Coordinates of N, CA and C in Angstrom, one line a residue:
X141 N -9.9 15.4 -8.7 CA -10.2 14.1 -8.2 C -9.5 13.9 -6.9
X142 N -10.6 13.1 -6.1 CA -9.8 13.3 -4.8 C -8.9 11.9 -4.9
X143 N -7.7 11.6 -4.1 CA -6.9 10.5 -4.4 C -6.7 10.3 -2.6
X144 N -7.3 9.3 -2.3 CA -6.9 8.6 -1.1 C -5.7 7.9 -1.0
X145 N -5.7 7.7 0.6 CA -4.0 7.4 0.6 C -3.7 6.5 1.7
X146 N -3.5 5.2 1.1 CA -3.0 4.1 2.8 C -2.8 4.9 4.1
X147 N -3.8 4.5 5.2 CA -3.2 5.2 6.4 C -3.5 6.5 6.6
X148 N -4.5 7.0 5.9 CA -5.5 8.0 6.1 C -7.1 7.2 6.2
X149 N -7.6 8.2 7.1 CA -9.2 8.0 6.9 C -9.9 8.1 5.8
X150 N -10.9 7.1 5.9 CA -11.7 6.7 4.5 C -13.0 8.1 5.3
X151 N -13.5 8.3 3.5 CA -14.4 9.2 4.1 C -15.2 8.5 4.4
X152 N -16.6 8.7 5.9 CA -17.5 8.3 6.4 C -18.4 8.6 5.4
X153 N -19.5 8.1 5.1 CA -20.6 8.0 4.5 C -22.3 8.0 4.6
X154 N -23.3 8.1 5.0 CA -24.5 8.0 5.1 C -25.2 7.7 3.8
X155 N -25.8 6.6 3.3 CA -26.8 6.5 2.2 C -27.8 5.4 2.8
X156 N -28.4 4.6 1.5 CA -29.5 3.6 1.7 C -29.0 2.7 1.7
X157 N -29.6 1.2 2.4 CA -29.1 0.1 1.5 C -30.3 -0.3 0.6
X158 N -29.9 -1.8 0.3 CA -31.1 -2.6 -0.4 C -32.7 -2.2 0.1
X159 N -32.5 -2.8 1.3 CA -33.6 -2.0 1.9 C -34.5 -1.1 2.3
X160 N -33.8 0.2 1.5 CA -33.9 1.9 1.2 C -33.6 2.2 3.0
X161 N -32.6 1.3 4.1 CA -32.8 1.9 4.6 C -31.3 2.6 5.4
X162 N -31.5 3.8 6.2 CA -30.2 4.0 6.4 C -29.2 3.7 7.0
X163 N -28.0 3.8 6.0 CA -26.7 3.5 6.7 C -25.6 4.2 6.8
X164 N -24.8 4.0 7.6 CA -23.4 4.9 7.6 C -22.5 3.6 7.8
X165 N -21.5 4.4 6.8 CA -19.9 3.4 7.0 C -19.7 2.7 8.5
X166 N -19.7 3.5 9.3 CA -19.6 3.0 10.2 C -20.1 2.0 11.3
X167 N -21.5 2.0 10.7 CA -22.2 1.0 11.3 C -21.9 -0.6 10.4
X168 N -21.4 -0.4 9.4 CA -21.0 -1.5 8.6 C -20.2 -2.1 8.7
X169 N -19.1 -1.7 9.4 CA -18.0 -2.3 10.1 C -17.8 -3.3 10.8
X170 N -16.8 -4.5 10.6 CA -16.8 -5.3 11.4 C -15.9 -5.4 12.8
X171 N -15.6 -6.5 13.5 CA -14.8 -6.0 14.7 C -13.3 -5.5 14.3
X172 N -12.7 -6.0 13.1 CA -11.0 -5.8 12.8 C -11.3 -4.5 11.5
X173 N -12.8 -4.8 11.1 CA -12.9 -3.6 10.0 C -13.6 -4.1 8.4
X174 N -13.7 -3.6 7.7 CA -15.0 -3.6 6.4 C -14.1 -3.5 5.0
X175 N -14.6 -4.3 4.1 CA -14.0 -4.1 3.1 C -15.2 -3.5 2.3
X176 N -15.0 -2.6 1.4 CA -15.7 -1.5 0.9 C -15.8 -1.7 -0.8
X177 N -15.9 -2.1 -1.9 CA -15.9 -2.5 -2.7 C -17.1 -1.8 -3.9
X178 N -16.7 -1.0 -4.6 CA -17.4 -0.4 -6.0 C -17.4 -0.9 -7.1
X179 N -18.5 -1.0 -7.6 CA -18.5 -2.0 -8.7 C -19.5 -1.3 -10.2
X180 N -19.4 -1.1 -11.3 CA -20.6 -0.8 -11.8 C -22.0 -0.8 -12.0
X181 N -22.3 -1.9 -11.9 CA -23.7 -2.3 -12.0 C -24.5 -3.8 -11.6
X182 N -24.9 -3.6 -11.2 CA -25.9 -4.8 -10.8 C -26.5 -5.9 -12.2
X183 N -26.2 -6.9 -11.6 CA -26.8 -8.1 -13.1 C -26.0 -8.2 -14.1
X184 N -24.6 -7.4 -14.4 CA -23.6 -7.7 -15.3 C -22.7 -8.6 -15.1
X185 N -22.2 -9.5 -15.9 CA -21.5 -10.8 -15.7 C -20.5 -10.2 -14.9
X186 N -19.3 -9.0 -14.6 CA -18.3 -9.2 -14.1 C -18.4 -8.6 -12.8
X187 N -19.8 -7.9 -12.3 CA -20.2 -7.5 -11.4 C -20.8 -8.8 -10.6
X188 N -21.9 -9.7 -11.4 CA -22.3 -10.8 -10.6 C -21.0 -12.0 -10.2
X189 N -20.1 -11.9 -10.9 CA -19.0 -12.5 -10.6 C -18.1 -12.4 -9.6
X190 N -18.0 -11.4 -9.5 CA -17.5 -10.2 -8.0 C -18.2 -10.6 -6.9
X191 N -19.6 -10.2 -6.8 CA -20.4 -10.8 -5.9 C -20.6 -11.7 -5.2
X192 N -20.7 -12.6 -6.5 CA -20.7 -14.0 -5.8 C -19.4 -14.9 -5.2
X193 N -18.3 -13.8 -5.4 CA -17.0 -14.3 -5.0 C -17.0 -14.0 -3.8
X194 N -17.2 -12.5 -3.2 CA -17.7 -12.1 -2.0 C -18.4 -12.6 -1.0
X195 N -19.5 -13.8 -2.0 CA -20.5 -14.1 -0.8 C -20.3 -15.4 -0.5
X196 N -19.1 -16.2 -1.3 CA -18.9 -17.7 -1.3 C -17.3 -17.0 0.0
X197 N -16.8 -16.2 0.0 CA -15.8 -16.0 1.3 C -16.2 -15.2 2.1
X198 N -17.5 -14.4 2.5 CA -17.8 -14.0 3.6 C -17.9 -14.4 5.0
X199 N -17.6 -15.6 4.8 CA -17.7 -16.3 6.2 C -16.3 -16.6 6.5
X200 N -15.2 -16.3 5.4 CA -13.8 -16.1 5.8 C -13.5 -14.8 6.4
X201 N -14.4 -14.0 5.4 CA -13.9 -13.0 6.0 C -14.3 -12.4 7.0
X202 N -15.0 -12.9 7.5 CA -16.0 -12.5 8.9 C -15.3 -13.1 9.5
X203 N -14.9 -14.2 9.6 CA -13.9 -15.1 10.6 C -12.7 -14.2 11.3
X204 N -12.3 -13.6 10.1 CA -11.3 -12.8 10.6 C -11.7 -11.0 10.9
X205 N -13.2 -10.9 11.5 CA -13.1 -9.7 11.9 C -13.7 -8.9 10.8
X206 N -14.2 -9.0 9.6 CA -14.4 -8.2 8.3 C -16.2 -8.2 7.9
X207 N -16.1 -6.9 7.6 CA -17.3 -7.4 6.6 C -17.5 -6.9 5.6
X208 N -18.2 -6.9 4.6 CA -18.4 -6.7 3.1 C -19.3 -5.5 3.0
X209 N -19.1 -4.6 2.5 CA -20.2 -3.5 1.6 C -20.1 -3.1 0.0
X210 N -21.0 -3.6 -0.7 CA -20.3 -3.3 -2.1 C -21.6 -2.0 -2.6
X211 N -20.8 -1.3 -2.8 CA -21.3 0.1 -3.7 C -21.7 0.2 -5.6
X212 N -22.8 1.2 -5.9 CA -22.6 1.0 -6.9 C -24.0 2.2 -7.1
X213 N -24.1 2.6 -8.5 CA -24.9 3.5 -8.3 C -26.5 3.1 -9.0
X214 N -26.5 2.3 -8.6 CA -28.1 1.3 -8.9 C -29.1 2.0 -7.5
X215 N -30.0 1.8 -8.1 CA -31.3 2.0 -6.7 C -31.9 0.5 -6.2
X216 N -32.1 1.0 -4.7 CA -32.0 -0.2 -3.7 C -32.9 -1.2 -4.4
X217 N -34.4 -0.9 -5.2 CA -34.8 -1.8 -5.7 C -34.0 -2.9 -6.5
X218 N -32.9 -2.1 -7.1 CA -31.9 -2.8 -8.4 C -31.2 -3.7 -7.4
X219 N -30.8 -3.3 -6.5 CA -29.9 -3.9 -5.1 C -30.1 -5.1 -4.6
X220 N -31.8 -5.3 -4.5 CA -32.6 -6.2 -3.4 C -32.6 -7.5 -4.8
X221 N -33.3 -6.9 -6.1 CA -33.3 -7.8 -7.2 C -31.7 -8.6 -7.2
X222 N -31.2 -7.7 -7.5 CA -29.4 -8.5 -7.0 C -29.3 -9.8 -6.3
X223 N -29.9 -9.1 -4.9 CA -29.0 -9.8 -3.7 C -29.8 -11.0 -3.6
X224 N -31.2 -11.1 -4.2 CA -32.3 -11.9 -4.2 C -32.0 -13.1 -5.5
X225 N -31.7 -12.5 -6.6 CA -31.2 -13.5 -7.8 C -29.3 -14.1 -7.1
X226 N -28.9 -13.8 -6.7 CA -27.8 -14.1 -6.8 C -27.4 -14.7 -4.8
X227 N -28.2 -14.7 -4.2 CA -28.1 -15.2 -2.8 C -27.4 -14.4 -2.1
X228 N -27.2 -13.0 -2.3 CA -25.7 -12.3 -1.0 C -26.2 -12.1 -0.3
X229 N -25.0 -12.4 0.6 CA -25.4 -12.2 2.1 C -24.5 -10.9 2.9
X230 N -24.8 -10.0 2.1 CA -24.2 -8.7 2.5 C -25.1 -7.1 2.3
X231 N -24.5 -6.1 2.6 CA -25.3 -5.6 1.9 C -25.0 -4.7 0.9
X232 N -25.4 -4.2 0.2 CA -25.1 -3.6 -1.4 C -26.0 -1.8 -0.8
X233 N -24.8 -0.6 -1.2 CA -25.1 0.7 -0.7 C -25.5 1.2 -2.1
X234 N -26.6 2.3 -2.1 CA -27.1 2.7 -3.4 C -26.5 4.2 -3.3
X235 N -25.6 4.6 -4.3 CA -25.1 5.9 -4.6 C -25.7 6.2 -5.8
X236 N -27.0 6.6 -5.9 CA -27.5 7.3 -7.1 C -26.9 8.7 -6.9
X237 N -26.6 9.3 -6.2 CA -25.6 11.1 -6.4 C -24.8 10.8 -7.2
X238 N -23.6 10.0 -6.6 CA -22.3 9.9 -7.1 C -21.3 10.2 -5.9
X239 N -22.4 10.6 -4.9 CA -21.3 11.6 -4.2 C -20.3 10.5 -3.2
X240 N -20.5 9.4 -3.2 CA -19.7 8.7 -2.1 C -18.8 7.9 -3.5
X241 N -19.6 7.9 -4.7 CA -17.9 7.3 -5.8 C -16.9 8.5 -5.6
X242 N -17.1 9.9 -5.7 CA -16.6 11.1 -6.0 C -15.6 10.8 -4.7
X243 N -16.4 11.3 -3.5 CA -15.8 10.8 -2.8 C -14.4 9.7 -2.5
X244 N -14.1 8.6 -3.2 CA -13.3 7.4 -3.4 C -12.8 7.4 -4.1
X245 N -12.7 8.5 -5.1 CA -12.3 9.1 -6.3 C -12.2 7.9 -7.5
X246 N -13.4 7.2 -7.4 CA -14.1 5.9 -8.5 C -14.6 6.3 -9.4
X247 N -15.6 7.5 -9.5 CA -16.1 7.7 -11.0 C -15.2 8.3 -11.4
X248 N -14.3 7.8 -12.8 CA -13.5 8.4 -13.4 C -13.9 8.3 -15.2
X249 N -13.1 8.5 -15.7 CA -13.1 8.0 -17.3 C -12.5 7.0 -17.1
X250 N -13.1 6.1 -18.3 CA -12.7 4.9 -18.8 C -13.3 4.7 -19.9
X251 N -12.4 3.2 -20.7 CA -12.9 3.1 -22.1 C -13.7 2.1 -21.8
X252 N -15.1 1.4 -22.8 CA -15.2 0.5 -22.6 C -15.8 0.0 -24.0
X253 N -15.6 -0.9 -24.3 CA -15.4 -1.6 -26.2 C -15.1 -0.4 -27.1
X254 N -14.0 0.4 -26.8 CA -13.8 1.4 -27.7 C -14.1 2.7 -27.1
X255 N -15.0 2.8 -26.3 CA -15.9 4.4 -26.3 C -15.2 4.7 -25.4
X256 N -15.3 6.2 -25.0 CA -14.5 6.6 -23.7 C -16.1 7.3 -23.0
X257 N -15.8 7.2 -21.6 CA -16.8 7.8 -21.0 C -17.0 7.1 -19.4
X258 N -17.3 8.3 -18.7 CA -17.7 8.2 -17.0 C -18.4 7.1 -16.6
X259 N -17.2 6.5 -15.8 CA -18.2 5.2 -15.0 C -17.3 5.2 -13.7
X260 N -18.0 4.0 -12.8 CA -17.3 3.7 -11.6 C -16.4 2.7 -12.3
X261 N -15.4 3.0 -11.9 CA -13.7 2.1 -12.1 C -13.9 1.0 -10.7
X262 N -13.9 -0.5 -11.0 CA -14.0 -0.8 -10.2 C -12.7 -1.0 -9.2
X263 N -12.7 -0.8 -7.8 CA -11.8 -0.5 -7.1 C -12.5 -1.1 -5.3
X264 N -11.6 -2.0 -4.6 CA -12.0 -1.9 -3.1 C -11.0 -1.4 -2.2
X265 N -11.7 -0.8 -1.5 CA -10.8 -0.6 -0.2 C -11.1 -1.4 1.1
X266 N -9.6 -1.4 1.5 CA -9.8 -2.2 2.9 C -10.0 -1.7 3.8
X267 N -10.3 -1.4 4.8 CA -10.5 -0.8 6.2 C -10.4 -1.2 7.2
X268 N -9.8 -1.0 8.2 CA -9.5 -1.1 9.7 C -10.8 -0.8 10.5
X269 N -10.8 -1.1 11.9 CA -12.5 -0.8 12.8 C -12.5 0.9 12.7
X270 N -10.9 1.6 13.3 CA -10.9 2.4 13.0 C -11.1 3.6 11.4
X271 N -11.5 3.1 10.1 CA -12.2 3.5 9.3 C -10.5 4.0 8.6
X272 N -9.6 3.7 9.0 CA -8.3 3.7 8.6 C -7.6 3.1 7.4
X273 N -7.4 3.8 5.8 CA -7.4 2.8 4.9 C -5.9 1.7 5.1
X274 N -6.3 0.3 4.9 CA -5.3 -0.2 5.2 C -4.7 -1.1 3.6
X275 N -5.4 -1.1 2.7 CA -4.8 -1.1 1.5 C -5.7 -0.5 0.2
X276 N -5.3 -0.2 -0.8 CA -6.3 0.2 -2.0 C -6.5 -0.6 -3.2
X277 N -7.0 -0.6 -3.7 CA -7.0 -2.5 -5.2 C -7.9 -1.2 -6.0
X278 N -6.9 -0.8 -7.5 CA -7.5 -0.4 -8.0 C -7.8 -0.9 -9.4
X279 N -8.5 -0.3 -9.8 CA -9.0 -0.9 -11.2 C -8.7 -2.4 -11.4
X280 N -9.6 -3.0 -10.4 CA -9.6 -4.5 -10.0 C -9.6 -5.1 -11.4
X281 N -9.3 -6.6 -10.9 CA -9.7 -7.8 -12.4 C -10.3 -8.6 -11.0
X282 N -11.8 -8.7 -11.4 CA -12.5 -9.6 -10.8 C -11.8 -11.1 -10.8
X283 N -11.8 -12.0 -11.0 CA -10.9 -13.0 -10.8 C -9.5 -12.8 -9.8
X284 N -9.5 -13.6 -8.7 CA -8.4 -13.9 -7.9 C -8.5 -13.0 -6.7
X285 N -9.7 -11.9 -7.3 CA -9.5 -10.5 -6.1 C -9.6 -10.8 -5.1
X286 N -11.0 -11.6 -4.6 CA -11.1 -12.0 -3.0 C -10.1 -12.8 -2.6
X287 N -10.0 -13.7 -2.9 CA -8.5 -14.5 -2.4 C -7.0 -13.2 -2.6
X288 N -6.9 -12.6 -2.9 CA -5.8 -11.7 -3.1 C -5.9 -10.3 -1.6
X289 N -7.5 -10.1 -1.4 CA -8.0 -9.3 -0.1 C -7.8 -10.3 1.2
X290 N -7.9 -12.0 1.3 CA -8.1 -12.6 2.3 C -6.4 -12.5 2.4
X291 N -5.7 -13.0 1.4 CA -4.1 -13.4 1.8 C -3.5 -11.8 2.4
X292 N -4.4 -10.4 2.2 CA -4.1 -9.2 3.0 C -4.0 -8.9 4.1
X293 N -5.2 -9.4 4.5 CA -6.0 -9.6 5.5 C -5.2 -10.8 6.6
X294 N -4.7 -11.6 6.2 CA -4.0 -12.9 6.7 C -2.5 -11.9 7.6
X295 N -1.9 -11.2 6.4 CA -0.5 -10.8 6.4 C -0.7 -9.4 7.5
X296 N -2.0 -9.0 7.3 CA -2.1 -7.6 8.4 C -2.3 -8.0 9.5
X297 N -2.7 -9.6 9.8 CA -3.0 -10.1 10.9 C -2.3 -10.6 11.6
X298 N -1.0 -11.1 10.7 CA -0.1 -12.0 11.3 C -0.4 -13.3 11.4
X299 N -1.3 -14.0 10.5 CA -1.9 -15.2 10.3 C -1.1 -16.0 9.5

């Protein structure tokens, strides 16, 4: 498993978004830098909770230079249905490979009501313009996270 590390580069990326169309990390970026965020699945209560926590502070976090990409290994159709029931105003990257969770070293094991078995561990990273990781949040608890990424974001800024 690959294990990233504060203050190294995040790997760059090329896939789809919602729109099946292409993107790279890098164009996703904001002027100060992009928060990158993996999540399991699309239309699950702690995924749509995530989301919409994202999309009710994107305008904070754009304020300060940022913007939002959340990952997950749904197809763009699953994506657009998402962003369409739930109003986001971001865009959601479709990793049906695996290869950009692998990559982030997110698909891992985990249990879930008992069972053990491979999924994305939800986890975001922060990023600099320069694609520079500037903190890692792993095996998030949706609740408090975005307010927990803005007060980062405040303290990296000197705000």
């Amino acid at each position: 498993m690959n294990m990233l590390e504060v203050g190294k580069k995040a790997p760059n990326f090329t896939s789809v978004n919602q729109n099946g169309e292409k993107v790279k990390l890098a164009d996703l970026t904001g002027k100060n830098g992009v928060v990158v965020y993996f999540y399991p699945r699309d239309m699950t209560p702690g995924c749509t909770t995530e989301a919409c926590d994202f999309r009710d502070n994107f305008a904070r976090l754009k304020k300060f230079g940022y913007n939002v990409v959340g990952i997950s290994k749904d197809n763009p159709k699953s994506h657009t249905k998402f962003i369409e029931k739930q109003e986001l105003n971001f865009d959601l990257i479709s990793d049906e490979s695996g290869e950009i969770c692998e990559a982030y070293g997110v698909w891992r094991e985990k249990v879930f009501m008992g069972r053990k078995g491979l999924g994305i561990v939800r986890s975001t990273f922060l990023l600099d313009s320069s694609l520079k990781i500037k903190k890692i949040y792993d095996s998030v608890k949706v609740k408090g996270h975005v307010e927990e990424i803005i007060k980062d974001i405040q303290e990296i800024q000197g705000k």
